[in-house]
Each structure stands twice: as C-alpha cells, then as structure tokens.
C-alpha cells in the first residue's frame, strides 16, 4: 500500500504537539467521540476519566504482582488466550490493529495495519519519538485488558453507567463504551512502560491512509 505523503517538518511539529498532550486530553477526546448519543457534563467527564485511569493502573499493578514482568505474548499464553494474525484490507470496518473475541478468548492482530504504521514511522523518521517496536506490544496489552475485563463483570470500565431522563422526567441508565477503551489504552501504556500516549499510533494509521489531516493530529477537546 502506498503511504500518504506529508511535509516532514510540518508532520514532525504536529507529532511533537500531540506527544506533549497529557493523557487526560487524549482520554477526554476519546470519550467525546463515543458518548452513546449522550453529551457528558464536565464533572461526568472528569469522573469517568479518573475512574478508567485508576482501574487500568490498579489492573496493571495487579497483573504484574501476580505474573511478574512478562512480555505481552507471554502474558497472553499464561492467561490461556489465543493469538492469531490476519491481513484484513485496510478499510472500514477493518481499521484496527488488534481485536479481542471473548467467545473464543482470541486476540487478533491486523498485520497489515501494524506494518503500515511501522512503514509510516520509518518513512517519516519518527522512530526516535515513537519507536515502531512498541506497536505490537501496545496492541497486545490493549486487547489483554479487554480479556481481563471479561473476567470481572463489575469492573468500572464495563459497568460505568450514565444517569439520564427521558423527556426530562423518566430516569434511565445508559452505558458508555468509551470507558473501556480509555481503560485499555491506559493499561497498555502502563504495561508497555512508554512515556507517550498509545493513541498516537491510531493517528499514524489514519495519516498513512490519508484519512486524517495533520492539522487534527493532536486531540481537539
């Protein structure tokens, strides 16, 4: 696949700006993209991000204490998770680097997506900022978090509900899928020990496919 071309100086400045964004900024952006049709108040947003980050951090410490410092491949094997590779065409709905299927306890890595991001990093001399060797580790840890969520039904990242009212009168509760993704991203960052947000790799994938403007590389919240 042909990589989209970008001005190297402009790209590098945009990447630097994105990497300087705090984790909370990335996570708020993730929630704004997935609020199940329900806008979050500022207090709700802060509470959700704090809860997801705390849950992911606690899980990372728990896993490390229980299993030791394992590679994601070793951790997946220890947890009896299956790991398979695919080469899905890079178009919706296949724009992902990893996916977890709970019914079969299988993590699927999209090798085409991972390879494209690696090529993008190499072609634009971004390895010193965001090492391409981190991609697979981060993708695996991300999906391992989702596997762990399946084992803990009441975990915050799966059970957090929004309280709303129909017609402003009848109360009901609504789920928020983005909480799980925030948790998975933060868990992967903790487990991989990287200083930057793993969200940057998704942005690289979209840039490589020319589906994102450099102007919007950093999260806009």
C-alpha positions as CSV (number, residue, x, y, z in Angstrom):
1,X,0.0,0.0,0.0
2,X,1.3,3.5,-0.9
3,X,1.8,5.8,2.1
4,X,0.2,9.2,2.0
5,X,2.9,11.9,1.8
6,X,3.2,14.7,4.3
7,X,5.5,17.6,4.7
8,X,8.2,16.2,7.1
9,X,8.7,19.4,9.0
10,X,5.0,20.1,9.4
11,X,4.4,16.5,10.4
12,X,7.2,16.4,13.0
13,X,5.9,19.6,14.6
14,X,2.4,18.2,14.7
15,X,3.7,14.9,16.3
16,X,5.6,16.9,18.9
17,X,2.5,18.8,19.8
18,X,0.5,15.6,20.0
19,X,3.0,13.9,22.2
20,X,3.0,16.8,24.6
21,X,-0.7,16.4,25.2
22,X,-1.5,15.0,28.7
23,X,-3.2,11.6,28.9
24,X,-6.3,13.2,30.2
25,X,-6.6,15.3,27.0
26,X,-6.4,12.2,24.8
27,X,-9.0,10.3,27.0
28,X,-11.4,13.2,27.0
29,X,-11.2,13.2,23.2
30,X,-11.9,9.5,23.1
31,X,-15.0,10.0,25.2
32,X,-16.2,12.8,23.1
33,X,-16.0,10.5,20.1
34,X,-18.1,7.9,21.8
35,X,-20.7,9.1,24.2
36,X,-23.6,6.9,23.0
37,X,-25.6,10.0,22.0
38,X,-25.3,11.5,25.5
39,X,-23.2,14.6,26.0
40,X,-21.1,14.4,29.2
41,X,-21.0,17.2,31.7
42,X,-17.6,18.4,32.8
43,X,-18.0,16.6,36.1
44,X,-19.1,13.4,34.4
45,X,-16.1,13.6,32.0
46,X,-13.6,14.0,34.8
47,X,-15.1,11.3,36.9
48,X,-15.2,8.8,34.0
49,X,-11.6,9.5,33.0
50,X,-10.4,9.3,36.6
51,X,-12.2,6.1,37.2
52,X,-10.9,4.5,34.0
53,X,-7.3,5.5,34.7
54,X,-7.5,4.3,38.3
55,X,-9.0,1.0,37.2
56,X,-6.4,0.5,34.5
57,X,-3.5,1.4,36.8
58,X,-4.7,-0.9,39.5
59,X,-5.1,-3.8,37.0
60,X,-1.6,-3.2,35.7
61,X,-0.2,-3.4,39.2
62,X,-2.3,-6.5,40.0
63,X,-1.2,-8.3,36.8
64,X,2.5,-7.5,37.4
65,X,2.3,-8.7,41.0
66,X,0.5,-11.9,40.0
67,X,2.5,-12.8,36.9
68,X,5.7,-10.8,37.1
69,X,7.2,-8.8,34.3
70,X,6.1,-10.8,31.2
71,X,6.1,-9.8,27.6
72,X,2.5,-9.4,26.2
73,X,3.0,-12.7,24.3
74,X,4.0,-14.5,27.5
75,X,1.2,-12.9,29.4
76,X,-1.4,-13.9,26.8
77,X,-0.1,-17.5,26.9
78,X,-0.2,-17.6,30.7
79,X,-3.8,-16.4,30.6
80,X,-4.6,-19.1,28.0
81,X,-5.5,-16.6,25.4
82,X,-5.3,-17.5,21.7
83,X,-3.2,-15.2,19.4
84,X,-3.9,-15.1,15.7
85,X,-2.7,-12.8,12.9
86,X,-4.8,-11.6,10.0
87,X,-4.2,-9.4,7.0
88,X,-7.5,-7.6,6.6
89,X,-7.9,-5.0,4.0
90,X,-7.4,-1.5,5.5
91,X,-10.8,0.0,5.1
92,X,-13.8,0.3,7.4
93,X,-14.6,-1.7,9.4
94,X,-11.1,-3.2,9.4
95,X,-9.1,-0.1,10.6
96,X,-7.8,-1.7,13.7
97,X,-4.5,-3.1,14.9
98,X,-6.0,-5.5,17.4
99,X,-9.3,-7.1,18.3
100,X,-10.5,-9.4,21.2
101,X,-13.2,-12.0,20.7
102,X,-14.4,-13.1,24.1
103,X,-16.3,-16.2,22.9
104,X,-13.1,-17.8,21.7
105,X,-10.7,-15.9,24.0
106,X,-8.8,-14.9,20.9
107,X,-6.7,-11.8,20.2
108,X,-6.4,-11.0,16.5
109,X,-3.6,-8.7,15.3
110,X,-4.1,-7.0,12.0
111,X,-0.6,-7.3,10.5
112,X,-1.4,-5.0,7.6
113,X,-2.3,-2.2,9.9
114,X,0.7,-2.7,12.1
115,X,3.0,-2.9,9.1
116,X,1.6,0.3,7.6
117,X,2.2,2.2,10.9
118,X,5.7,0.8,11.0
119,X,6.4,2.0,7.5
120,X,4.9,5.4,8.2
121,X,7.2,5.8,11.2
122,X,10.2,4.8,9.2
123,X,9.4,6.9,6.2
124,X,9.0,10.0,8.3
125,X,11.9,9.4,10.7
126,X,9.6,9.2,13.8
127,X,11.2,6.2,15.4
128,X,13.2,8.2,18.0
129,X,9.9,9.8,19.2
130,X,7.6,6.8,18.9
131,X,9.5,3.5,18.4
132,X,7.9,1.2,15.9
133,X,9.0,-1.8,18.0
134,X,6.4,-0.6,20.6
135,X,3.4,-1.1,18.4
136,X,2.8,-4.8,18.7
137,X,3.4,-4.8,22.4
138,X,0.9,-2.0,22.9
139,X,-1.7,-3.5,20.7
140,X,-1.4,-6.8,22.6
141,X,-1.6,-5.3,26.1
142,X,-4.6,-3.3,24.9
143,X,-6.5,-6.4,24.0
144,X,-5.3,-8.3,27.1
145,X,-7.1,-5.6,29.1
146,X,-10.3,-6.4,27.3
147,X,-9.8,-10.1,28.1
148,X,-9.3,-9.2,31.8
149,X,-12.5,-7.1,31.7
150,X,-14.4,-10.2,30.7
151,X,-13.3,-11.9,33.9
152,X,-14.5,-9.1,36.2
153,X,-18.2,-8.3,35.3
154,X,-18.4,-5.4,37.7
155,X,-15.1,-3.8,36.7
156,X,-15.6,0.0,36.5
157,X,-14.7,0.2,32.8
158,X,-17.6,-2.1,31.9
159,X,-20.1,-1.2,34.5
160,X,-20.0,2.6,34.5
161,X,-23.4,3.9,33.6
162,X,-24.7,7.4,32.8
163,X,-27.9,8.6,34.5
164,X,-30.3,10.3,32.1
165,X,-34.0,11.1,31.9
166,X,-36.5,10.5,29.0
167,X,-38.4,13.8,28.3
168,X,-36.6,15.2,31.4
169,X,-38.9,13.1,33.6
170,X,-38.3,9.3,33.5
171,X,-34.9,8.2,34.8
172,X,-32.9,5.5,33.0
173,X,-29.2,4.5,32.7
174,X,-27.1,4.2,29.7
175,X,-23.7,2.5,29.1
176,X,-20.6,4.2,27.9
177,X,-18.4,2.1,25.7
178,X,-15.6,4.7,25.6
179,X,-14.7,4.0,29.2
180,X,-13.5,0.5,28.3
181,X,-11.3,1.9,25.5
182,X,-9.8,4.6,27.8
183,X,-9.0,1.8,30.3
184,X,-7.4,-0.4,27.6
185,X,-5.2,2.5,26.3
186,X,-4.0,3.4,29.8
187,X,-3.4,-0.2,30.7
188,X,-1.3,-0.7,27.6
189,X,0.7,2.5,28.4
190,X,1.4,1.3,32.0
191,X,2.3,-2.3,30.9
192,X,4.5,-1.2,28.0
193,X,6.2,1.5,30.0
194,X,6.1,4.1,27.3
195,X,6.2,7.8,28.1
196,X,3.7,8.8,25.4
197,X,0.0,8.1,24.7
198,X,-0.5,4.9,22.6
199,X,-3.3,6.8,20.9
200,X,-0.6,8.3,18.6
201,X,-0.4,5.0,16.7
202,X,-4.0,5.2,15.7
203,X,-3.4,8.7,14.4
204,X,-0.4,7.5,12.4
205,X,-2.6,4.8,10.8
206,X,-5.1,7.4,9.7
207,X,-2.4,9.7,8.5
208,X,-0.8,6.9,6.5
209,X,-4.1,6.2,4.8
210,X,-4.7,9.9,4.2
211,X,-7.8,9.8,6.3
212,X,-6.6,12.5,8.8
213,X,-5.3,16.0,8.3
214,X,-2.0,16.8,10.1
215,X,-3.9,19.8,11.5
216,X,-6.0,17.4,13.5
217,X,-3.3,15.0,14.7
218,X,-3.4,16.3,18.2
219,X,-6.7,15.7,20.1
220,X,-9.1,18.6,20.0
221,X,-11.1,18.9,23.2
